[in-house]
Coordinates of N, CA and C in Angstrom, one line a residue:
M1 N -17.7 13.6 13.4 CA -17.1 12.5 14.1 C -16.5 12.9 15.4
R2 N -16.4 12.0 16.3 CA -15.8 12.2 17.6 C -15.0 11.0 17.9
G3 N -14.1 11.0 18.9 CA -13.4 9.9 19.3 C -12.0 10.2 19.9
C4 N -11.3 9.2 20.2 CA -10.0 9.3 20.8 C -9.1 8.3 20.5
I5 N -7.7 8.5 20.6 CA -6.6 7.6 20.4 C -5.9 7.4 21.7
L6 N -5.8 6.2 22.2 CA -5.1 6.0 23.4 C -3.7 5.6 23.2
T7 N -2.7 6.3 23.8 CA -1.3 6.0 23.6 C -0.6 6.0 24.9
G8 N 0.5 5.2 25.0 CA 1.3 5.1 26.2 C 2.2 3.8 26.1
V9 N 3.2 3.7 27.0 CA 4.0 2.5 27.0 C 3.3 1.2 27.5
W10 N 4.1 0.1 27.4 CA 3.6 -1.1 27.9 C 3.3 -1.0 29.4
G11 N 2.2 -1.4 29.8 CA 1.8 -1.3 31.2 C 1.1 0.0 31.7
A12 N 1.0 1.0 30.8 CA 0.4 2.2 31.1 C -1.2 2.0 31.3
G13 N -1.7 0.9 30.7 CA -3.1 0.7 30.9 C -4.0 1.0 29.7
K14 N -3.3 1.0 28.5 CA -4.1 1.3 27.3 C -5.2 0.3 27.0
T15 N -4.9 -1.0 27.1 CA -5.9 -2.0 26.8 C -7.0 -2.0 27.9
T16 N -6.6 -1.9 29.1 CA -7.6 -1.9 30.2 C -8.5 -0.7 30.0
L17 N -8.0 0.5 29.8 CA -8.9 1.6 29.6 C -9.7 1.5 28.4
Y18 N -9.1 1.0 27.3 CA -9.8 0.7 26.0 C -11.1 -0.1 26.3
R19 N -11.0 -1.1 27.1 CA -12.1 -2.0 27.3 C -13.2 -1.3 28.2
H20 N -12.7 -0.6 29.2 CA -13.7 0.1 30.1 C -14.4 1.2 29.3
L21 N -13.7 1.9 28.4 CA -14.3 3.0 27.7 C -15.2 2.4 26.6
Q22 N -14.9 1.3 26.0 CA -15.7 0.7 25.0 C -17.0 0.3 25.6
H23 N -17.0 -0.3 26.7 CA -18.2 -0.7 27.5 C -19.1 0.5 27.8
R24 N -18.4 1.6 28.3 CA -19.2 2.7 28.7 C -19.8 3.5 27.5
L25 N -19.1 3.5 26.4 CA -19.7 4.1 25.2 C -20.9 3.4 24.8
V26 N -20.9 2.1 24.7 CA -22.0 1.3 24.3 C -23.2 1.5 25.3
A27 N -22.8 1.5 26.6 CA -23.9 1.7 27.6 C -24.5 3.1 27.6
S28 N -23.7 4.0 27.0 CA -24.2 5.4 26.9 C -25.1 5.6 25.7
G29 N -25.3 4.5 24.9 CA -26.2 4.6 23.7 C -25.5 4.9 22.4
C30 N -24.1 4.8 22.4 CA -23.4 5.0 21.1 C -23.7 3.9 20.2
Q31 N -24.3 4.2 19.0 CA -24.7 3.1 18.1 C -23.7 3.0 16.8
S32 N -22.9 4.0 16.7 CA -22.0 4.0 15.5 C -20.5 4.1 16.0
L33 N -20.1 2.9 16.5 CA -18.8 2.8 17.2 C -17.7 2.1 16.3
I34 N -16.7 2.7 16.0 CA -15.5 2.2 15.2 C -14.4 2.0 16.2
T35 N -14.0 0.7 16.5 CA -13.0 0.4 17.4 C -11.8 -0.2 16.8
V36 N -10.6 0.2 17.2 CA -9.4 -0.3 16.6 C -8.4 -0.6 17.7
P37 N -8.3 -1.9 18.1 CA -7.4 -2.3 19.2 C -5.9 -2.3 18.7
Q38 N -5.1 -2.2 19.6 CA -3.6 -2.1 19.3 C -3.2 -3.3 18.4
A39 N -3.8 -4.5 18.7 CA -3.4 -5.6 17.9 C -3.6 -5.5 16.4
A40 N -4.5 -4.6 16.1 CA -4.9 -4.4 14.7 C -3.9 -3.6 13.9
T41 N -3.0 -3.0 14.6 CA -2.0 -2.1 14.0 C -0.6 -2.7 14.1
I42 N 0.1 -2.3 15.2 CA 1.5 -2.8 15.3 C 1.6 -4.3 15.3
T43 N 0.8 -5.0 16.1 CA 0.9 -6.4 16.2 C 0.8 -7.1 14.9
T44 N -0.2 -6.7 14.1 CA -0.4 -7.5 12.9 C 0.7 -7.3 11.9
H45 N 1.5 -6.2 12.0 CA 2.5 -5.9 11.1 C 3.9 -6.3 11.6
T46 N 4.0 -6.6 12.8 CA 5.3 -7.1 13.4 C 5.4 -8.6 13.5
Y47 N 4.3 -9.3 13.1 CA 4.3 -10.7 13.1 C 4.0 -11.3 11.7
T48 N 4.4 -10.5 10.7 CA 4.1 -11.0 9.3 C 5.3 -11.8 8.8
G49 N 6.5 -11.7 9.4 CA 7.7 -12.5 8.9 C 8.4 -11.7 7.8
E50 N 7.9 -10.5 7.5 CA 8.5 -9.6 6.5 C 9.8 -9.0 7.1
D51 N 10.6 -8.3 6.2 CA 11.7 -7.6 6.8 C 11.2 -6.3 7.3
N52 N 12.1 -5.6 8.0 CA 11.7 -4.3 8.7 C 11.2 -3.3 7.8
D53 N 11.8 -3.1 6.6 CA 11.4 -2.1 5.7 C 10.0 -2.4 5.2
D54 N 9.7 -3.6 4.8 CA 8.4 -4.0 4.4 C 7.3 -3.8 5.5
Q55 N 7.7 -4.2 6.7 CA 6.8 -4.0 7.8 C 6.4 -2.5 8.0
A56 N 7.4 -1.7 7.9 CA 7.2 -0.2 8.0 C 6.3 0.3 6.9
A57 N 6.6 -0.1 5.7 CA 5.9 0.4 4.5 C 4.4 0.0 4.6
N58 N 4.2 -1.3 5.0 CA 2.8 -1.8 5.1 C 2.0 -1.1 6.3
L59 N 2.8 -0.9 7.4 CA 2.1 -0.2 8.5 C 1.7 1.2 8.1
L60 N 2.6 2.0 7.4 CA 2.2 3.3 7.0 C 1.1 3.3 6.0
A61 N 1.0 2.3 5.1 CA 0.0 2.2 4.1 C -1.4 1.9 4.8
W62 N -1.3 1.0 5.9 CA -2.5 0.7 6.6 C -3.0 1.9 7.4
L63 N -2.1 2.7 8.0 CA -2.6 3.9 8.7 C -3.2 4.9 7.7
T64 N -2.6 5.1 6.5 CA -3.1 6.0 5.5 C -4.5 5.5 5.1
S65 N -4.7 4.2 4.9 CA -6.0 3.7 4.4 C -7.1 3.9 5.5
L66 N -6.7 3.6 6.8 CA -7.6 3.8 7.8 C -8.0 5.3 8.0
T67 N -7.0 6.2 7.9 CA -7.4 7.6 8.0 C -8.3 8.1 6.9
T68 N -8.0 7.6 5.6 CA -8.9 7.9 4.5 C -10.3 7.4 4.8
F69 N -10.4 6.2 5.3 CA -11.7 5.7 5.5 C -12.5 6.5 6.6
L70 N -11.8 6.9 7.7 CA -12.4 7.7 8.7 C -12.8 9.0 8.2
G71 N -11.9 9.6 7.4 CA -12.3 11.0 6.8 C -13.4 10.9 5.9
D72 N -13.6 9.8 5.2 CA -14.7 9.6 4.3 C -16.0 9.5 5.1
V73 N -16.0 8.7 6.2 CA -17.1 8.5 7.0 C -17.6 9.9 7.6
D74 N -16.5 10.7 8.0 CA -16.8 12.0 8.6 C -17.5 13.0 7.6
R75 N -16.9 12.9 6.4 CA -17.5 13.8 5.3 C -18.9 13.4 5.0
R76 N -19.2 12.1 4.8 CA -20.5 11.7 4.6 C -21.5 12.1 5.7
W77 N -21.0 11.9 6.9 CA -21.8 12.3 8.0 C -22.1 13.8 8.0
Q78 N -21.1 14.6 7.8 CA -21.3 16.1 7.8 C -22.2 16.6 6.7
A79 N -22.1 15.9 5.5 CA -22.9 16.3 4.4 C -24.4 15.9 4.4
S80 N -24.7 15.0 5.4 CA -26.1 14.5 5.5 C -26.8 15.5 6.5
S81 N -28.1 15.1 6.7 CA -28.9 15.9 7.6 C -28.8 15.3 9.0
L82 N -28.1 14.2 9.1 CA -28.0 13.5 10.4 C -27.5 14.3 11.6
P83 N -26.5 15.2 11.3 CA -26.0 16.0 12.5 C -27.0 16.8 13.2
R84 N -28.2 17.1 12.5 CA -29.3 17.9 13.0 C -30.4 17.0 13.4
H85 N -30.3 15.7 13.3 CA -31.4 14.8 13.7 C -31.4 14.7 15.2
R86 N -32.6 14.4 15.7 CA -32.8 14.3 17.1 C -32.0 13.1 17.7
E87 N -31.7 12.1 16.9 CA -30.9 10.9 17.4 C -29.5 11.1 17.1
R88 N -29.0 12.3 16.8 CA -27.6 12.4 16.5 C -26.6 12.0 17.6
H89 N -27.1 12.1 18.9 CA -26.2 11.7 20.0 C -25.9 10.3 19.9
A90 N -26.8 9.5 19.4 CA -26.6 8.0 19.3 C -25.9 7.7 18.0
W91 N -26.1 8.4 17.0 CA -25.7 8.0 15.6 C -24.4 8.6 15.2
T92 N -23.8 9.6 15.9 CA -22.6 10.3 15.5 C -21.5 9.2 15.3
P93 N -20.8 9.1 14.3 CA -19.6 8.2 14.2 C -18.6 8.4 15.2
T94 N -18.2 7.4 16.0 CA -17.4 7.5 17.2 C -16.2 6.5 17.0
V95 N -15.0 7.0 17.2 CA -13.8 6.2 17.0 C -13.1 6.0 18.4
L96 N -12.8 4.7 18.7 CA -12.0 4.4 19.8 C -10.8 3.6 19.3
A97 N -9.6 4.2 19.4 CA -8.4 3.5 18.8 C -7.3 3.4 19.9
E98 N -6.6 2.3 19.8 CA -5.5 2.1 20.7 C -4.2 2.0 20.0
G99 N -3.3 3.0 20.3 CA -2.0 3.0 19.8 C -1.8 3.7 18.5
L100 N -2.3 3.1 17.4 CA -2.1 3.6 16.0 C -0.6 3.9 15.8
G101 N -0.2 4.9 15.2 CA 1.2 5.2 15.0 C 2.0 5.6 16.2
F102 N 1.3 5.9 17.3 CA 2.0 6.4 18.5 C 2.7 5.3 19.2
D103 N 2.6 4.1 18.9 CA 3.3 3.0 19.4 C 4.7 2.8 18.9
L104 N 5.0 3.5 17.8 CA 6.2 3.3 17.0 C 7.5 3.6 17.8
P105 N 7.6 4.5 18.7 CA 8.8 4.6 19.4 C 9.3 3.4 20.2
A106 N 8.3 2.5 20.5 CA 8.7 1.2 21.1 C 9.2 0.2 20.2
Y107 N 9.2 0.5 18.9 CA 9.6 -0.4 17.9 C 10.7 0.2 17.0
P108 N 11.8 0.6 17.5 CA 12.8 1.4 16.7 C 13.3 0.7 15.4
H109 N 13.2 -0.7 15.4 CA 13.6 -1.4 14.2 C 12.8 -1.1 13.0
L110 N 11.6 -0.5 13.1 CA 10.8 -0.1 12.0 C 11.2 1.1 11.3
S111 N 12.0 2.0 12.0 CA 12.6 3.2 11.4 C 11.7 4.0 10.6
I112 N 10.6 4.4 11.2 CA 9.6 5.3 10.5 C 9.9 6.7 11.1
D113 N 10.1 7.6 10.2 CA 10.4 9.0 10.6 C 9.2 9.7 11.2
R114 N 9.4 10.4 12.3 CA 8.2 11.1 13.0 C 7.5 12.0 12.0
H115 N 8.1 12.7 11.1 CA 7.5 13.7 10.2 C 6.6 13.0 9.2
S116 N 6.8 11.7 8.9 CA 6.0 11.0 7.9 C 4.6 10.8 8.4
L117 N 4.4 10.9 9.7 CA 3.0 10.6 10.3 C 2.2 11.9 10.6
L118 N 2.8 13.1 10.5 CA 2.2 14.3 10.8 C 0.9 14.7 10.0
A119 N 1.1 14.4 8.7 CA -0.1 14.6 7.8 C -1.3 13.8 8.2
T120 N -1.0 12.5 8.4 CA -2.1 11.6 8.9 C -2.7 12.1 10.1
E121 N -1.9 12.5 11.1 CA -2.4 13.0 12.3 C -3.2 14.2 12.1
G122 N -2.8 15.1 11.2 CA -3.6 16.3 10.9 C -5.0 15.9 10.4
D123 N -5.0 14.9 9.5 CA -6.3 14.4 9.0 C -7.2 13.8 10.1
L124 N -6.6 13.1 11.1 CA -7.3 12.6 12.2 C -7.9 13.7 13.1
A125 N -7.1 14.8 13.2 CA -7.5 15.9 14.0 C -8.7 16.6 13.3
A126 N -8.6 16.7 12.0 CA -9.7 17.4 11.2 C -11.0 16.6 11.3
A127 N -10.8 15.2 11.5 CA -12.0 14.4 11.6 C -12.6 14.5 13.1
G128 N -11.9 15.1 14.0 CA -12.5 15.4 15.3 C -12.0 14.5 16.4
L129 N -10.9 13.8 16.2 CA -10.3 12.9 17.2 C -9.4 13.6 18.2
T130 N -9.3 13.1 19.4 CA -8.4 13.6 20.4 C -7.4 12.5 20.8
L131 N -6.2 12.9 21.1 CA -5.1 12.0 21.5 C -5.1 12.0 23.0
V132 N -5.1 10.8 23.6 CA -5.1 10.7 25.1 C -3.8 9.9 25.5
F133 N -2.9 10.6 26.1 CA -1.6 10.1 26.6 C -1.7 9.6 28.0
L134 N -1.5 8.2 28.1 CA -1.5 7.6 29.4 C -0.1 7.6 30.0
R135 N 0.1 8.4 31.0 CA 1.5 8.6 31.5 C 1.7 7.9 32.8
V136 N 2.8 7.2 33.0 CA 3.2 6.6 34.3 C 4.3 7.4 34.8
P137 N 4.2 7.9 36.1 CA 5.3 8.6 36.7 C 6.6 7.8 36.6
H138 N 7.7 8.4 36.4 CA 9.0 7.6 36.2 C 9.3 6.8 37.4
E139 N 9.0 7.2 38.6 CA 9.3 6.5 39.8 C 8.4 5.3 39.9
A140 N 7.3 5.2 39.2 CA 6.4 4.1 39.2 C 6.5 3.0 38.1
I141 N 7.3 3.4 37.1 CA 7.5 2.5 35.9 C 8.0 1.1 36.3
K142 N 8.9 1.1 37.2 CA 9.5 -0.3 37.6 C 8.4 -1.2 38.1
T143 N 7.6 -0.7 39.0 CA 6.5 -1.6 39.6 C 5.3 -1.8 38.7
Q144 N 4.9 -0.7 38.0 CA 3.8 -0.8 37.1 C 4.0 -1.4 35.8
C145 N 5.1 -1.0 35.1 CA 5.3 -1.4 33.7 C 6.3 -2.6 33.6
V146 N 7.0 -3.0 34.7 CA 7.9 -4.1 34.6 C 7.4 -5.2 35.5
Q147 N 7.3 -5.0 36.8 CA 7.0 -6.1 37.7 C 5.6 -6.5 37.7
A148 N 4.6 -5.5 37.6 CA 3.2 -5.9 37.7 C 2.8 -6.5 36.3
T149 N 3.3 -6.0 35.2 CA 2.9 -6.6 33.9 C 3.6 -7.9 33.7
R150 N 4.7 -8.2 34.3 CA 5.3 -9.5 34.3 C 4.4 -10.5 34.9
I151 N 3.8 -10.1 36.0 CA 2.9 -11.0 36.8 C 1.6 -11.3 36.0
H152 N 1.0 -10.2 35.4 CA -0.3 -10.3 34.8 C -0.2 -10.9 33.4
R153 N 0.9 -10.6 32.7 CA 1.1 -11.1 31.3 C 1.8 -12.4 31.2
G154 N 2.4 -12.9 32.2 CA 3.0 -14.2 32.3 C 4.4 -14.4 31.6
P155 N 4.8 -15.7 31.3 CA 6.1 -16.0 30.9 C 6.5 -15.3 29.6
G156 N 5.6 -15.1 28.7 CA 5.9 -14.5 27.4 C 6.4 -13.1 27.6
W157 N 5.7 -12.3 28.4 CA 6.1 -11.0 28.7 C 7.4 -10.9 29.5
S158 N 7.6 -11.9 30.4 CA 8.9 -11.9 31.1 C 10.1 -12.1 30.2
N159 N 9.9 -13.0 29.2 CA 11.0 -13.2 28.2 C 11.2 -11.9 27.4
Y160 N 10.1 -11.2 27.0 CA 10.2 -10.0 26.2 C 10.9 -8.9 27.0
L161 N 10.8 -8.9 28.3 CA 11.4 -7.9 29.1 C 13.0 -8.0 29.1
L162 N 13.4 -9.2 28.8 CA 14.9 -9.5 28.9 C 15.7 -8.7 28.0
Q163 N 15.1 -8.3 26.9 CA 15.8 -7.5 25.9 C 16.0 -6.0 26.3
F164 N 15.4 -5.6 27.4 CA 15.4 -4.2 27.9 C 16.5 -4.0 28.9
G165 N 17.2 -5.0 29.3 CA 18.3 -4.8 30.2 C 18.5 -6.0 31.1
D166 N 19.5 -6.0 31.9 CA 19.8 -7.2 32.8 C 19.1 -7.1 34.1
T167 N 18.6 -6.0 34.5 CA 17.9 -5.9 35.8 C 16.6 -5.1 35.6
D168 N 15.7 -5.2 36.6 CA 14.4 -4.5 36.4 C 14.7 -3.0 36.4
T169 N 15.7 -2.5 37.1 CA 16.0 -1.1 37.1 C 16.4 -0.6 35.7
E170 N 17.2 -1.4 35.0 CA 17.6 -1.0 33.7 C 16.4 -1.1 32.7
R171 N 15.5 -2.1 32.9 CA 14.4 -2.3 32.1 C 13.4 -1.1 32.3
A172 N 13.2 -0.7 33.5 CA 12.4 0.5 33.8 C 13.0 1.8 33.2
R173 N 14.3 1.9 33.2 CA 15.0 3.0 32.5 C 14.7 3.1 31.1
H174 N 14.7 1.9 30.4 CA 14.4 1.8 29.0 C 13.0 2.2 28.7
I175 N 12.1 1.7 29.4 CA 10.7 2.0 29.2 C 10.4 3.5 29.4
A176 N 11.1 4.1 30.4 CA 10.9 5.5 30.7 C 11.4 6.3 29.5
S177 N 12.5 5.9 28.9 CA 13.0 6.6 27.7 C 12.0 6.5 26.5
I178 N 11.4 5.4 26.4 CA 10.4 5.2 25.3 C 9.2 6.1 25.6
Q179 N 8.8 6.1 26.9 CA 7.7 7.1 27.3 C 8.0 8.5 27.0
D180 N 9.2 8.9 27.3 CA 9.7 10.3 27.0 C 9.5 10.6 25.5
T181 N 9.9 9.6 24.6 CA 9.8 9.8 23.2 C 8.3 9.9 22.7
I182 N 7.5 9.1 23.3 CA 6.1 9.1 23.0 C 5.5 10.5 23.4
E183 N 5.9 11.0 24.6 CA 5.4 12.2 25.1 C 5.8 13.4 24.1
S184 N 7.1 13.3 23.6 CA 7.5 14.3 22.7 C 6.7 14.3 21.4
W185 N 6.4 13.1 21.0 CA 5.5 12.9 19.8 C 4.1 13.5 20.0
V186 N 3.6 13.3 21.2 CA 2.3 13.8 21.5 C 2.3 15.3 21.5
H187 N 3.3 15.9 22.0 CA 3.4 17.4 22.1 C 3.6 18.0 20.7
S188 N 4.2 17.2 19.8 CA 4.4 17.8 18.4 C 3.3 17.5 17.5
S189 N 2.3 16.8 18.0 CA 1.2 16.3 17.1 C 0.1 17.5 16.9
P190 N -0.4 17.5 15.7 CA -1.5 18.4 15.4 C -2.8 18.0 16.1
L191 N -2.9 16.8 16.7 CA -4.1 16.3 17.3 C -4.1 17.1 18.7
P192 N -5.3 17.5 19.1 CA -5.5 18.0 20.5 C -5.3 16.8 21.4
Y193 N -4.7 17.0 22.6 CA -4.4 15.9 23.5 C -4.8 16.2 24.9
L194 N -4.9 15.1 25.6 CA -5.2 15.1 27.1 C -4.3 14.1 27.7
E195 N -3.7 14.4 28.8 CA -2.8 13.5 29.5 C -3.5 13.0 30.8
L196 N -3.3 11.7 31.0 CA -3.9 11.0 32.2 C -2.8 10.3 32.9
N197 N -2.8 10.5 34.2 CA -1.8 9.7 35.1 C -2.5 8.5 35.5
T198 N -2.0 7.3 35.0 CA -2.7 6.1 35.2 C -2.2 5.2 36.4
H199 N -1.3 5.8 37.2 CA -0.7 5.1 38.3 C -1.7 4.8 39.3
D200 N -2.8 5.6 39.4 CA -3.9 5.4 40.4 C -4.8 4.3 40.0
H201 N -4.8 3.8 38.7 CA -5.6 2.7 38.3 C -7.1 3.0 38.5
R202 N -7.5 4.2 38.3 CA -8.9 4.6 38.5 C -9.5 4.5 37.1
W203 N -9.6 3.2 36.5 CA -10.1 2.9 35.2 C -11.5 3.5 34.9
E204 N -12.4 3.2 35.9 CA -13.8 3.6 35.6 C -13.9 5.2 35.7
H205 N -13.1 5.8 36.5 CA -13.1 7.2 36.6 C -12.6 7.8 35.3
H206 N -11.5 7.3 34.8 CA -10.9 7.7 33.5 C -11.8 7.4 32.3
A207 N -12.5 6.3 32.4 CA -13.4 6.0 31.3 C -14.6 6.9 31.3
H208 N -15.1 7.2 32.5 CA -16.2 8.2 32.6 C -15.8 9.5 32.0
Q209 N -14.6 10.0 32.4 CA -14.1 11.3 32.0 C -14.0 11.3 30.4
L210 N -13.4 10.3 29.8 CA -13.2 10.2 28.4 C -14.5 10.1 27.6
C211 N -15.4 9.3 28.2 CA -16.7 9.1 27.6 C -17.5 10.4 27.5
S212 N -17.4 11.2 28.6 CA -18.1 12.5 28.6 C -17.4 13.5 27.6
L213 N -16.1 13.4 27.5 CA -15.3 14.3 26.6 C -15.8 13.9 25.2
M214 N -15.8 12.7 24.9 CA -16.1 12.3 23.5 C -17.6 12.6 23.1
L215 N -18.5 12.3 24.0 CA -19.9 12.6 23.7 C -20.2 14.0 23.6
D216 N -19.6 14.8 24.5 CA -19.8 16.2 24.5 C -19.2 17.0 23.3
S217 N -18.2 16.3 22.7 CA -17.4 17.0 21.7 C -18.2 17.1 20.3
Q218 N -19.2 16.3 20.2 CA -19.9 16.2 18.9 C -20.5 17.5 18.4
E219 N -21.0 18.3 19.4 CA -21.7 19.6 19.1 C -20.7 20.5 18.4
A220 N -19.5 20.5 19.0 CA -18.5 21.5 18.5 C -18.0 21.1 17.1
H221 N -18.0 19.7 16.8 CA -17.5 19.3 15.5 C -18.6 19.3 14.4
A222 N -19.9 19.2 14.9 CA -21.0 19.1 13.9 C -21.1 20.3 13.1

């Protein structure tokens, strides 16, 4: 198996890069693509109407089930003759995920302990996945993660921002603290990781880089 998990704060460009990379992988001939958008993890569990403890428990169960599924796909692939087939470049199971458990620092009300995710991350690493941290320089968070996303995401996002402080400076400071926590999670993870500075908005360049990384990694994991 091969693939990556994109993580970062609101406005770092996860969804934008996810879409560019998904298109590029398909265009590169990838025929066995498993995609998991951010909305399939955090969003589905924070809009259920359940209390915080139930949301956290269901999210952890979902992540465990997903990891078990991916591990099973990888084991079946490795046990077959397909890794040695001439079409393996197109057929290798490929995962593109956005967020997964690495979004949790942005949702402190879920109260999920960092250590409870390490075993799951270890299984994802064993399956051949790489963690990609989209980092926004602190001095650019106010413009990129507050002001620009307010414009692009509209009134709903503007209202959501209000809980982060009374001014854009305070809101940027809050988002920077969340990014610092995500970064510490990335550094403590058993997953191999790559850091990208997305302030340049070079989405096609980043997508090309990650696509090459993912497709080239299959030989090492086969």
